[in-house]
CSV table of C-alpha atoms in Angstrom, one decimal:
chain,number,residue,atom,x,y,z
A,1,MET,CA,94.3,82.5,-87.9
A,2,TYR,CA,92.9,81.1,-84.7
A,3,LEU,CA,94.8,77.8,-85.0
A,4,ARG,CA,98.0,79.9,-85.4
A,5,ALA,CA,97.0,81.9,-82.3
A,6,VAL,CA,96.5,78.7,-80.3
A,7,ALA,CA,99.9,77.4,-81.5
A,8,VAL,CA,101.5,80.7,-80.3
A,9,TRP,CA,99.7,80.4,-77.0
A,10,CYS,CA,101.1,76.9,-76.6
A,11,GLY,CA,104.6,78.4,-76.9
A,12,ILE,CA,103.7,81.0,-74.3
A,13,LEU,CA,102.5,78.1,-72.1
A,14,VAL,CA,105.9,76.5,-72.4
A,15,LEU,CA,107.6,79.8,-71.6
A,16,ALA,CA,105.3,80.2,-68.6
A,17,SER,CA,106.1,76.8,-67.3
A,18,VAL,CA,109.9,77.3,-67.6
A,19,ASN,CA,109.4,80.7,-65.9
A,20,GLY,CA,107.5,79.1,-63.1
A,21,ALA,CA,110.1,76.4,-62.6
A,22,ILE,CA,112.9,79.0,-62.4
A,23,ARG,CA,110.8,80.9,-59.9
A,24,ASP,CA,110.2,77.9,-57.7
A,25,LEU,CA,113.7,76.4,-57.9
A,26,GLY,CA,115.9,79.5,-58.1
A,27,LEU,CA,114.1,82.7,-57.1
A,28,THR,CA,111.9,81.7,-54.2
A,29,PRO,CA,114.7,80.4,-52.0
A,30,VAL,CA,116.6,83.6,-52.5
A,31,LEU,CA,113.9,86.3,-52.7
A,32,GLY,CA,111.0,84.7,-50.8
A,33,ASP,CA,107.7,83.7,-52.2
A,34,THR,CA,106.0,87.1,-52.7
A,35,ALA,CA,109.0,88.8,-54.3
A,36,ALA,CA,109.8,85.8,-56.5
A,37,ARG,CA,106.1,85.6,-57.7
A,38,ALA,CA,106.1,89.4,-58.5
A,39,LEU,CA,109.4,89.2,-60.5
A,40,SER,CA,108.2,86.1,-62.3
A,41,THR,CA,104.9,87.8,-63.2
A,42,VAL,CA,106.7,90.8,-64.6
A,43,VAL,CA,109.1,88.6,-66.6
A,44,LEU,CA,106.2,86.5,-68.0
A,45,ALA,CA,104.3,89.7,-69.0
A,46,ALA,CA,107.4,90.9,-70.8
A,47,LEU,CA,107.8,87.5,-72.6
A,48,VAL,CA,104.1,87.6,-73.6
A,49,LEU,CA,104.6,91.1,-75.1
A,50,LEU,CA,107.7,89.9,-77.0
A,51,VAL,CA,106.0,86.8,-78.3
A,52,ALA,CA,103.0,88.7,-79.4
A,53,TRP,CA,105.1,91.3,-81.2
A,54,ALA,CA,107.2,88.7,-82.9
A,55,THR,CA,104.3,86.5,-84.0
A,56,ILE,CA,101.4,88.8,-84.8
A,57,GLY,CA,102.3,88.9,-88.5
A,58,TRP,CA,102.4,85.1,-88.7
A,59,ILE,CA,99.1,84.8,-86.8
A,60,GLY,CA,97.6,87.1,-89.4
A,61,PRO,CA,94.8,89.2,-87.9
A,62,GLY,CA,93.5,91.6,-90.5
A,63,ASP,CA,92.8,94.4,-88.0
A,64,ARG,CA,93.0,95.2,-84.3
A,65,ARG,CA,89.5,93.9,-83.8
A,66,GLN,CA,90.6,90.5,-84.8
A,67,ALA,CA,93.7,90.9,-82.6
A,68,ARG,CA,91.4,91.7,-79.7
A,69,ARG,CA,89.7,88.4,-80.3
A,70,ILE,CA,93.0,86.7,-80.2
A,71,GLY,CA,93.7,88.3,-76.8
A,72,LEU,CA,90.4,87.1,-75.5
A,73,LEU,CA,91.2,83.6,-76.8
A,74,TRP,CA,94.6,83.7,-75.1
A,75,LEU,CA,93.0,84.9,-71.8
A,76,ALA,CA,90.4,82.2,-71.9
A,77,LEU,CA,93.0,79.5,-72.6
A,78,THR,CA,95.2,80.8,-69.8
A,79,LEU,CA,92.4,80.9,-67.2
A,80,ALA,CA,91.2,77.5,-68.2
A,81,PHE,CA,94.7,76.1,-67.9
A,82,GLU,CA,95.5,77.9,-64.7
A,83,LEU,CA,92.3,76.9,-62.9
A,84,LEU,CA,91.2,73.6,-64.5
A,85,ALA,CA,94.6,72.0,-65.1
A,86,GLY,CA,95.8,73.4,-61.8
A,87,HIS,CA,92.9,71.9,-59.8
A,88,TYR,CA,92.1,68.7,-61.7
A,89,GLY,CA,95.5,68.0,-63.3
A,90,PHE,CA,97.9,69.1,-60.6
A,91,GLY,CA,95.6,68.7,-57.6
A,92,LYS,CA,95.9,72.2,-56.2
A,93,PRO,CA,93.1,73.3,-54.0
A,94,TRP,CA,90.9,76.1,-55.3
A,95,ALA,CA,91.9,78.4,-52.4
A,96,GLU,CA,95.6,78.1,-53.4
A,97,LEU,CA,94.8,78.8,-57.1
A,98,LEU,CA,92.7,81.8,-56.2
A,99,ALA,CA,95.3,83.2,-53.8
A,100,ASP,CA,97.3,84.3,-56.9
A,101,TYR,CA,94.6,86.9,-57.5
A,102,ASP,CA,94.8,88.5,-54.1
A,103,LEU,CA,96.4,91.9,-54.6
A,104,SER,CA,96.3,92.5,-50.8
A,105,ARG,CA,98.9,89.7,-50.4
A,106,GLY,CA,101.2,91.2,-53.0
A,107,ARG,CA,100.1,88.8,-55.7
A,108,ILE,CA,100.1,90.6,-59.0
A,109,TRP,CA,99.3,87.6,-61.3
A,110,ILE,CA,96.4,89.6,-62.7
A,111,LEU,CA,99.1,91.7,-64.5
A,112,ALA,CA,100.1,88.7,-66.6
A,113,LEU,CA,96.4,88.1,-67.4
A,114,LEU,CA,95.9,91.7,-68.5
A,115,VAL,CA,99.0,91.7,-70.6
A,116,THR,CA,97.9,88.4,-72.2
A,117,LEU,CA,94.6,90.0,-73.1
A,118,GLY,CA,96.1,93.1,-74.5
A,119,ALA,CA,99.3,91.9,-76.1
A,120,PRO,CA,97.9,90.9,-79.5
A,121,MET,CA,96.1,94.2,-79.9
A,122,TRP,CA,99.2,96.1,-78.8
A,123,ALA,CA,101.4,94.1,-81.3
A,124,ALA,CA,98.8,94.7,-84.0
A,125,TRP,CA,98.9,98.4,-83.3
A,126,ARG,CA,102.7,98.4,-83.3
A,127,ARG,CA,102.7,96.6,-86.6
A,128,GLY,CA,100.3,99.3,-88.0
A,129,LEU,CA,97.2,97.2,-88.5
A,130,PRO,CA,94.0,99.2,-88.9
A,131,ASN,CA,91.3,99.4,-86.2
A,132,GLU,CA,88.5,98.0,-88.4
A,133,PRO,CA,88.5,95.9,-91.5
A,134,GLY,CA,89.0,97.8,-94.8
A,135,PRO,CA,86.5,98.0,-97.6
A,136,ARG,CA,85.7,94.8,-99.4
């Protein structure tokens, strides 16, 4: 189950990368940085929900508690990639990376993180998985 969850997260990572490229190359010149980032975040959140809904059956959690663990895994992987790959792989300064979490500057990236955390549980609920494991 967790290997399938990581495989799905890798697909989400590809979608997020394409989304970021579209934001940087197409949206930012037209809308400006803050609006482009906000729109890109909302689009990514919607994509994460769609992917979670489409793949939760294949991932195979037995109940929503396992789906919650998948959400925690996706969140941890996302934060690790954003911060560690962003800083050590792409050379971005920590201040620039952390600026995406500054709500006072109109940065709503935290929405994407919250959706990433909750999407597997939401998808499991939509698919009718129980809260707890059934009797053994």
